[in-house]
mmCIF file with all atom_site columns, C-alpha atoms in Angstrom:
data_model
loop_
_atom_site.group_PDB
_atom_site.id
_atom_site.type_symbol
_atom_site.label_atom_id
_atom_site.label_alt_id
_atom_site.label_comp_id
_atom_site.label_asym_id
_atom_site.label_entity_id
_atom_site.label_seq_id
_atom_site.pdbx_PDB_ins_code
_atom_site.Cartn_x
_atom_site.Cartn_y
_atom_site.Cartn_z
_atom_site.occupancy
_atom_site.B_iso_or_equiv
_atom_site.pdbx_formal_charge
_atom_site.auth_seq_id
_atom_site.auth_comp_id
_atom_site.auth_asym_id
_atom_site.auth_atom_id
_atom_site.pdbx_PDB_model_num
ATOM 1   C CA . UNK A 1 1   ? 40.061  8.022  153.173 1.00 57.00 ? 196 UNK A CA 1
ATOM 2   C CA . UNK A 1 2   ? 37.934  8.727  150.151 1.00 60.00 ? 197 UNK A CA 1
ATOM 3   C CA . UNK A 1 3   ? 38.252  7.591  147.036 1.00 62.00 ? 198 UNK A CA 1
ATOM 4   C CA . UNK A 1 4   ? 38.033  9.046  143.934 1.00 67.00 ? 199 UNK A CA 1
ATOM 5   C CA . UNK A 1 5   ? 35.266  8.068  141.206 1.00 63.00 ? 200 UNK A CA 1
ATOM 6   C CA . UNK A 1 6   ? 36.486  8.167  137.571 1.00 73.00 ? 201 UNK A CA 1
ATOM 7   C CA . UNK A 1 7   ? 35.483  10.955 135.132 1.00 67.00 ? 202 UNK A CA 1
ATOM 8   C CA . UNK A 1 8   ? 33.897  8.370  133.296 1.00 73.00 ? 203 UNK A CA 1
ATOM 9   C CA . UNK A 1 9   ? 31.995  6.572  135.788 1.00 75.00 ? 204 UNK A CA 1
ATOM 10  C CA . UNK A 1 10  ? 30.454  10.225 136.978 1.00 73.00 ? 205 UNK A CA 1
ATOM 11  C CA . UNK A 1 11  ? 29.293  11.292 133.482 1.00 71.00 ? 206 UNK A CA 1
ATOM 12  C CA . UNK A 1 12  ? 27.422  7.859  133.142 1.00 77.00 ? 207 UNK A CA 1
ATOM 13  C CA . UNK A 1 13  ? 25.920  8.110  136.389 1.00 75.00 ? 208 UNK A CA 1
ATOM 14  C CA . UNK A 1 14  ? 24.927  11.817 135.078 1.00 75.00 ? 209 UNK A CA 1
ATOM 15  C CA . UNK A 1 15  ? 23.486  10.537 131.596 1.00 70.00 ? 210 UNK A CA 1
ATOM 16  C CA . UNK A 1 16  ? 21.637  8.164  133.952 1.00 74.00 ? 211 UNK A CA 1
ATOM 17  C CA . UNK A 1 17  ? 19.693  10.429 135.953 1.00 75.00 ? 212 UNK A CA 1
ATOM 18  C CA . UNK A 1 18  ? 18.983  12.473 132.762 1.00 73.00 ? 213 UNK A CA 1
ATOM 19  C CA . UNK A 1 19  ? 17.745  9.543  130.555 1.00 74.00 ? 214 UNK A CA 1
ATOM 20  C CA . UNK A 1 20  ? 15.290  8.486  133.987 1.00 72.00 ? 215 UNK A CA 1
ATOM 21  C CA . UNK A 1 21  ? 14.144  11.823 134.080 1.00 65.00 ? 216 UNK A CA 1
ATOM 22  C CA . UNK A 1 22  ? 13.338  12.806 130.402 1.00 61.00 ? 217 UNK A CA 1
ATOM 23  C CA . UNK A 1 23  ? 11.410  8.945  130.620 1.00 65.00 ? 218 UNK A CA 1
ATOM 24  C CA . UNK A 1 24  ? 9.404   10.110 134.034 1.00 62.00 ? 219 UNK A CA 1
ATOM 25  C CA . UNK A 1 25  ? 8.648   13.612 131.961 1.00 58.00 ? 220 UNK A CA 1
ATOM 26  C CA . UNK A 1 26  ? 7.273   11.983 128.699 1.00 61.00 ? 221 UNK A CA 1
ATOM 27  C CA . UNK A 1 27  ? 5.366   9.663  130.840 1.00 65.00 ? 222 UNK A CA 1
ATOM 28  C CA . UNK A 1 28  ? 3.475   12.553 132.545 1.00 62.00 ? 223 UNK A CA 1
ATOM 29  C CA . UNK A 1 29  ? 3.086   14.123 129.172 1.00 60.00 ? 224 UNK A CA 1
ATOM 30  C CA . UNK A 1 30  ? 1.803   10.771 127.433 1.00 62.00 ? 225 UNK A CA 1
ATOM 31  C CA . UNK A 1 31  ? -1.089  10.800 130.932 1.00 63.00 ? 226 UNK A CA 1
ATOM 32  C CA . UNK A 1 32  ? -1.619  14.094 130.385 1.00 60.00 ? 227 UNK A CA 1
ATOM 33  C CA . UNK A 1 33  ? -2.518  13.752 126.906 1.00 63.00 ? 228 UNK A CA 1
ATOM 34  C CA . UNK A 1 34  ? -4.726  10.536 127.171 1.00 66.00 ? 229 UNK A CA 1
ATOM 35  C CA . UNK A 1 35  ? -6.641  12.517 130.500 1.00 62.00 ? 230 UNK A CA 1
ATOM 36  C CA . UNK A 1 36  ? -7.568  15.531 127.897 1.00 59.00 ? 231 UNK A CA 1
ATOM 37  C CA . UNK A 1 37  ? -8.468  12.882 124.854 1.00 60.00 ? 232 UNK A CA 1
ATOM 38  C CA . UNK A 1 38  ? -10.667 11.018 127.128 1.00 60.00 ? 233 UNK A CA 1
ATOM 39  C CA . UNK A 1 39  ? -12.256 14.278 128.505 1.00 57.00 ? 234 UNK A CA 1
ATOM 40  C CA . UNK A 1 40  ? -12.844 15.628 124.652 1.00 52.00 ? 235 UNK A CA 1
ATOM 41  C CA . UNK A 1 41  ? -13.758 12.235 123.000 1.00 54.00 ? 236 UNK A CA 1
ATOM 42  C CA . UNK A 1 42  ? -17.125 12.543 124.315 1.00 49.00 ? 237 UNK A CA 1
ATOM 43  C CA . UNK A 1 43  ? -17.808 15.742 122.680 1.00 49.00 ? 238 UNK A CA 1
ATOM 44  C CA . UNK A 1 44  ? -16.418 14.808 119.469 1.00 50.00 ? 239 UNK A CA 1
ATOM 45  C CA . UNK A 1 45  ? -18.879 11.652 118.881 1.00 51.00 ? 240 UNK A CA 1
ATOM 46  C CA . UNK A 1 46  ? -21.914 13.544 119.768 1.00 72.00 ? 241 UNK A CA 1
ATOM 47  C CA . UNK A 1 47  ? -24.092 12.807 117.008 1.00 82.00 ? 242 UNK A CA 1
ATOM 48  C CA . UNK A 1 48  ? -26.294 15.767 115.555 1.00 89.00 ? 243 UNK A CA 1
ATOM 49  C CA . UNK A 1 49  ? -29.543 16.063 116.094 1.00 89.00 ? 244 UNK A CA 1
ATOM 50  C CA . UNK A 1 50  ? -32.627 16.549 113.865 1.00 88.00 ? 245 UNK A CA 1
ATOM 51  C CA . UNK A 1 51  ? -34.474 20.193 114.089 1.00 89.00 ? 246 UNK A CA 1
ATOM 52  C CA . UNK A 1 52  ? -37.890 20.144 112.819 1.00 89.00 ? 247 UNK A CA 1
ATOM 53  C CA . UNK A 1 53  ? -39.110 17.864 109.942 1.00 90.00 ? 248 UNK A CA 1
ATOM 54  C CA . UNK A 1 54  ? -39.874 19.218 106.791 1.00 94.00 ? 249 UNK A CA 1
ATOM 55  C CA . UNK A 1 55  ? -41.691 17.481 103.809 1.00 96.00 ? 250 UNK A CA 1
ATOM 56  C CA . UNK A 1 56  ? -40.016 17.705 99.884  1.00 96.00 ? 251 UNK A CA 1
ATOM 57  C CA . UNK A 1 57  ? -39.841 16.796 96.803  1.00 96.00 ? 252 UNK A CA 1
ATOM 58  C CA . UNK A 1 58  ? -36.613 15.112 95.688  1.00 97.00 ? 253 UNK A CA 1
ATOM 59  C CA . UNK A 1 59  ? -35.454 12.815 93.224  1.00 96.00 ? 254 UNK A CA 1
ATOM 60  C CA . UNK A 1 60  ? -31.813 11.906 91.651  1.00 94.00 ? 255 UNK A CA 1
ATOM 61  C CA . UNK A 1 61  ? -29.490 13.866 89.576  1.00 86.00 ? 256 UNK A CA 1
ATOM 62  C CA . UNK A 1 62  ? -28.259 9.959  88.495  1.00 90.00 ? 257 UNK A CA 1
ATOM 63  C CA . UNK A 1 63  ? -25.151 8.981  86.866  1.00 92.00 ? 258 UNK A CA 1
ATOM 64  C CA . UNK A 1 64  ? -25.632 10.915 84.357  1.00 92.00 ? 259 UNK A CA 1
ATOM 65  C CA . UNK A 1 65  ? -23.434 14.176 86.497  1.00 92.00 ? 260 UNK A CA 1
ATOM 66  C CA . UNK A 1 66  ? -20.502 12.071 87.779  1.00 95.00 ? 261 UNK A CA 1
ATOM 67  C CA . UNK A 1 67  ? -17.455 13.882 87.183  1.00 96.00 ? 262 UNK A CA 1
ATOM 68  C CA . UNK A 1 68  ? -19.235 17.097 86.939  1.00 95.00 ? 263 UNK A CA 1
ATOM 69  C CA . UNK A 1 69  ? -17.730 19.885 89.527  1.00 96.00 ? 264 UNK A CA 1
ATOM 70  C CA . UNK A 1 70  ? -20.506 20.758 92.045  1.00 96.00 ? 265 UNK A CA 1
ATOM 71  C CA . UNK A 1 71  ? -21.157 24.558 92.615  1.00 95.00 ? 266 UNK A CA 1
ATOM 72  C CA . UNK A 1 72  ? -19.411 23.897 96.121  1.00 96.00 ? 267 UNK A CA 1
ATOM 73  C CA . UNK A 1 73  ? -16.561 22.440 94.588  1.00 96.00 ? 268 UNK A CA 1
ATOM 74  C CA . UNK A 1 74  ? -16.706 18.889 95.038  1.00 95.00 ? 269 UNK A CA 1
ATOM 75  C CA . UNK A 1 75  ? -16.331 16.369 91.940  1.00 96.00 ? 270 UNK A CA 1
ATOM 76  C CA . UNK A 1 76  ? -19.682 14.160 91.737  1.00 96.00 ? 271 UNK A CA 1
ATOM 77  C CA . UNK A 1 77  ? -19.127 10.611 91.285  1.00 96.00 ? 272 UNK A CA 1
ATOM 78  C CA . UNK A 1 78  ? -20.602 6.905  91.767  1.00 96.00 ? 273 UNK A CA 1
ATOM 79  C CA . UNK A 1 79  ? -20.358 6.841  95.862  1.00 96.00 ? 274 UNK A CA 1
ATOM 80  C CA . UNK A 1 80  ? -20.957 11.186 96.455  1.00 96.00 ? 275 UNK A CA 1
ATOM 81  C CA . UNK A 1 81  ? -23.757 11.271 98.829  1.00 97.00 ? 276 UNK A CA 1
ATOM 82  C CA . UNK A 1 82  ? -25.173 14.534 99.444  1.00 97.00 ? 277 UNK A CA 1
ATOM 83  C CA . UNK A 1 83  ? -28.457 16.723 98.564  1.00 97.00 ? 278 UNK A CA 1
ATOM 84  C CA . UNK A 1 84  ? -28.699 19.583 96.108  1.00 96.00 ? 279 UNK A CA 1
ATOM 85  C CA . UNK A 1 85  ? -30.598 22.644 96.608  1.00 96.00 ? 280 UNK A CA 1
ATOM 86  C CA . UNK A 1 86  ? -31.658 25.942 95.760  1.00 95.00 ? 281 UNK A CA 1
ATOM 87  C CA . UNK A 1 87  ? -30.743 28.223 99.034  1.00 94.00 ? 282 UNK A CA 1
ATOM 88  C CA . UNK A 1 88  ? -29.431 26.278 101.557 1.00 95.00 ? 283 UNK A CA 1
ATOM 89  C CA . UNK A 1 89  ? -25.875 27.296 101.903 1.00 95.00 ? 284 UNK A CA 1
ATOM 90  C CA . UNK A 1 90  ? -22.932 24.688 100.834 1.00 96.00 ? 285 UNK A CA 1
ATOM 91  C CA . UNK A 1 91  ? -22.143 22.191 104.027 1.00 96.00 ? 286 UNK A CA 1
ATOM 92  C CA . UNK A 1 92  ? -25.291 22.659 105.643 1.00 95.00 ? 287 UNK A CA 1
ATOM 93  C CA . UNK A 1 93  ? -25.994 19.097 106.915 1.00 96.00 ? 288 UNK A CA 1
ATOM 94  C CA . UNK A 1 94  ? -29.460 17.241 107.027 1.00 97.00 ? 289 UNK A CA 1
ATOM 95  C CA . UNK A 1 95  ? -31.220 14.466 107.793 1.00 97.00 ? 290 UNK A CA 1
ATOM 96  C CA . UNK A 1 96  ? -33.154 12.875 104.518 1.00 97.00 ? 291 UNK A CA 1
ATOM 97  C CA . UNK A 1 97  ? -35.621 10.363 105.400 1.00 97.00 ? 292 UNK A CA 1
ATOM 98  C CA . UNK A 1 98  ? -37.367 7.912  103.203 1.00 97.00 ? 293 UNK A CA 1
ATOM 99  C CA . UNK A 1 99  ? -38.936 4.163  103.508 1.00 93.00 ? 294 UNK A CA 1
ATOM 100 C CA . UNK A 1 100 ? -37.936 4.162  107.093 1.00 94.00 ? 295 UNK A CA 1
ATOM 101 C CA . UNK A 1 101 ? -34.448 4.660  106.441 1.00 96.00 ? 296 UNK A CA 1
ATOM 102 C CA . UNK A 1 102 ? -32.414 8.339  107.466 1.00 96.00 ? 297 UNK A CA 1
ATOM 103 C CA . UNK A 1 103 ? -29.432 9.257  106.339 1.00 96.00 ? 298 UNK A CA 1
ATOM 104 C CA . UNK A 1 104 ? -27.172 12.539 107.501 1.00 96.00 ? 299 UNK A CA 1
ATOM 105 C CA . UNK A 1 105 ? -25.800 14.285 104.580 1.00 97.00 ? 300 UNK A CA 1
ATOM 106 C CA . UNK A 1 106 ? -24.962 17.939 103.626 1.00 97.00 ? 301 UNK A CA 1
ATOM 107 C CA . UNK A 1 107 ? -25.803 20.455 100.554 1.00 97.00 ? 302 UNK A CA 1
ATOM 108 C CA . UNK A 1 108 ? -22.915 20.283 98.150  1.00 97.00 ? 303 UNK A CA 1
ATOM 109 C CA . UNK A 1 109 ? -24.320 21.548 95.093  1.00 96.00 ? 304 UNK A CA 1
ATOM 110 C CA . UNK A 1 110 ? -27.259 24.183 93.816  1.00 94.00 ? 305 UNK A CA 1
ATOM 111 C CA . UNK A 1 111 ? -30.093 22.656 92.551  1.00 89.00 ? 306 UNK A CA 1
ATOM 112 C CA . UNK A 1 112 ? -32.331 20.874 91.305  1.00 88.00 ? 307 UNK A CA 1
ATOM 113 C CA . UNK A 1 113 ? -32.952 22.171 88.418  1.00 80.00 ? 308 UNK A CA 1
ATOM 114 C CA . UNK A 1 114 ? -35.366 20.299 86.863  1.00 86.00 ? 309 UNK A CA 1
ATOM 115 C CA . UNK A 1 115 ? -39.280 21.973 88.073  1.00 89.00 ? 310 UNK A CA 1
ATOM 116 C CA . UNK A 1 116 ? -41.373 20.456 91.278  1.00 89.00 ? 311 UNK A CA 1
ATOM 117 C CA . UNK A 1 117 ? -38.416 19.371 93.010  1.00 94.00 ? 312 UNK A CA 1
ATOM 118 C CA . UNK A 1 118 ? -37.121 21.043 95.842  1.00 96.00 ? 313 UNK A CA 1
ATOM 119 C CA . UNK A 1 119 ? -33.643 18.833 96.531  1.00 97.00 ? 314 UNK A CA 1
ATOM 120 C CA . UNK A 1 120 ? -31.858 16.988 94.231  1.00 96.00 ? 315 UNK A CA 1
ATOM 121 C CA . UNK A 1 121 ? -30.441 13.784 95.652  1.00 97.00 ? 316 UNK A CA 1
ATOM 122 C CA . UNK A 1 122 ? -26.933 12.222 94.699  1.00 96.00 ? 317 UNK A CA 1
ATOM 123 C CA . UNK A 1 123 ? -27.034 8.851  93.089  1.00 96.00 ? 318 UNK A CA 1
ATOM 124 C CA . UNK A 1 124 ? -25.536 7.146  95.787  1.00 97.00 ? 319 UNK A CA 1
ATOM 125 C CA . UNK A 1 125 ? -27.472 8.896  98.292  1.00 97.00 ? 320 UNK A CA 1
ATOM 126 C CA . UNK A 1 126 ? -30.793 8.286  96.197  1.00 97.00 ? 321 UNK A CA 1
ATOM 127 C CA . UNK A 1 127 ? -29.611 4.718  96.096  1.00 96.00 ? 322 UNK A CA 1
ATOM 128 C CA . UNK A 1 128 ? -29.203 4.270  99.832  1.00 97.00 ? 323 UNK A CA 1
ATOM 129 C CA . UNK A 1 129 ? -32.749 5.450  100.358 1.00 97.00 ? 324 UNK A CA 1
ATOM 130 C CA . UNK A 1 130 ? -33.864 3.328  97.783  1.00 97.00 ? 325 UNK A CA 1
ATOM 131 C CA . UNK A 1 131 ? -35.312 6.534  96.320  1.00 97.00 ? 326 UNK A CA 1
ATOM 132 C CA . UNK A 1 132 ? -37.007 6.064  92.543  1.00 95.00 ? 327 UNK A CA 1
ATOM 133 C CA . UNK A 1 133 ? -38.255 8.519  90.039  1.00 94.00 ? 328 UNK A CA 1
ATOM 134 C CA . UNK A 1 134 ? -39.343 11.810 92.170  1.00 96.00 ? 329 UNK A CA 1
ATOM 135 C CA . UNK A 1 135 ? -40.843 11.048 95.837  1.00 97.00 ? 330 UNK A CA 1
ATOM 136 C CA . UNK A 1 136 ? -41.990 12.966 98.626  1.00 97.00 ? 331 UNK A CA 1
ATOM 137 C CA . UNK A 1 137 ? -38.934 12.911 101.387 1.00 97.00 ? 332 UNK A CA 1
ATOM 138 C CA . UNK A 1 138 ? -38.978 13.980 105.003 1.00 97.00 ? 333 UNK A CA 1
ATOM 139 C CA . UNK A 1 139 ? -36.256 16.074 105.764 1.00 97.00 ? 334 UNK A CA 1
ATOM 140 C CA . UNK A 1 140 ? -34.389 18.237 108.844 1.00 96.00 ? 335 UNK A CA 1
ATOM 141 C CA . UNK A 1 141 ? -31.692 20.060 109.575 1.00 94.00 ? 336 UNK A CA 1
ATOM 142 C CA . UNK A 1 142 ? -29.032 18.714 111.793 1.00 93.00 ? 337 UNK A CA 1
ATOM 143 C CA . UNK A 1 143 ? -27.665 20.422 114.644 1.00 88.00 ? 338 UNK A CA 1
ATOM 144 C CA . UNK A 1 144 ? -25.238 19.105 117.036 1.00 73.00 ? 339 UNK A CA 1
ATOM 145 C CA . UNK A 1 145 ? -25.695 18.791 120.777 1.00 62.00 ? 340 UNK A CA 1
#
């Protein structure tokens, strides 16, 4: 003779299998997501590379502009690395190389506006290079892989 399970006993068997199978499905969806972050990291870290080399002119805007609004709307102040420049268009990046040392930066302002430069160099940026006065500055532009 059979016996009878209670109502009870049936719903938390039910539950049960639910709860194990919602667990198996987020599993596969957590491996699925960590297969198609591994696959894309790669592309992601690709660092840009340097097209051409190109000799300038540059020297510092200095202190002297922080908190000033750049023409591409950032706010210049003590640690803003980036170049200024006449045409090159706002987020363009480049390499700037001087004394041995290269740094990847974009344009995020017009400039310079003083005569015989052609860039402009942020403080910070100017400072990393250990750029003084106006110097003569390789530069390229960077385009990723």
């Amino acid at each position: 003779m059979a016996t009878r399970a209670e109502p009870g006993a049936v719903l938390r068997a039910q539950l049960a299998v639910r709860e194990v199978a919602l667990a198996g499905l987020a599993l596969l969806a957590a491996a699925g997501a960590l297969a198609v972050a591994a696959q894309t990291r790669g592309e992601e870290t690709k660092s840009p590379q340097p097209v051409g080399s190109l000799l300038a002119l540059a020297g510092s805007s200095g202190p002297r502009v922080f908190g000033r609004r750049t023409a591409c709307g950032q706010v210049l102040g003590p640690d803003t690395v980036g170049v200024s420049h006449p045409t090159l268009p706002c987020g363009v990046r480049v390499f700037v190389t001087l004394n041995g040392r290269t740094v990847l930066t974009e344009v995020i302002d017009r400039g310079p506006y003083k005569p015989g430069r052609q860039f402009d160099l942020t403080d910070a940026l100017a400072r990393r290079l250990g750029l003084h006065g106006v110097q003569r500055i390789h530069w390229s532009y960077a385009r990723a892989r």
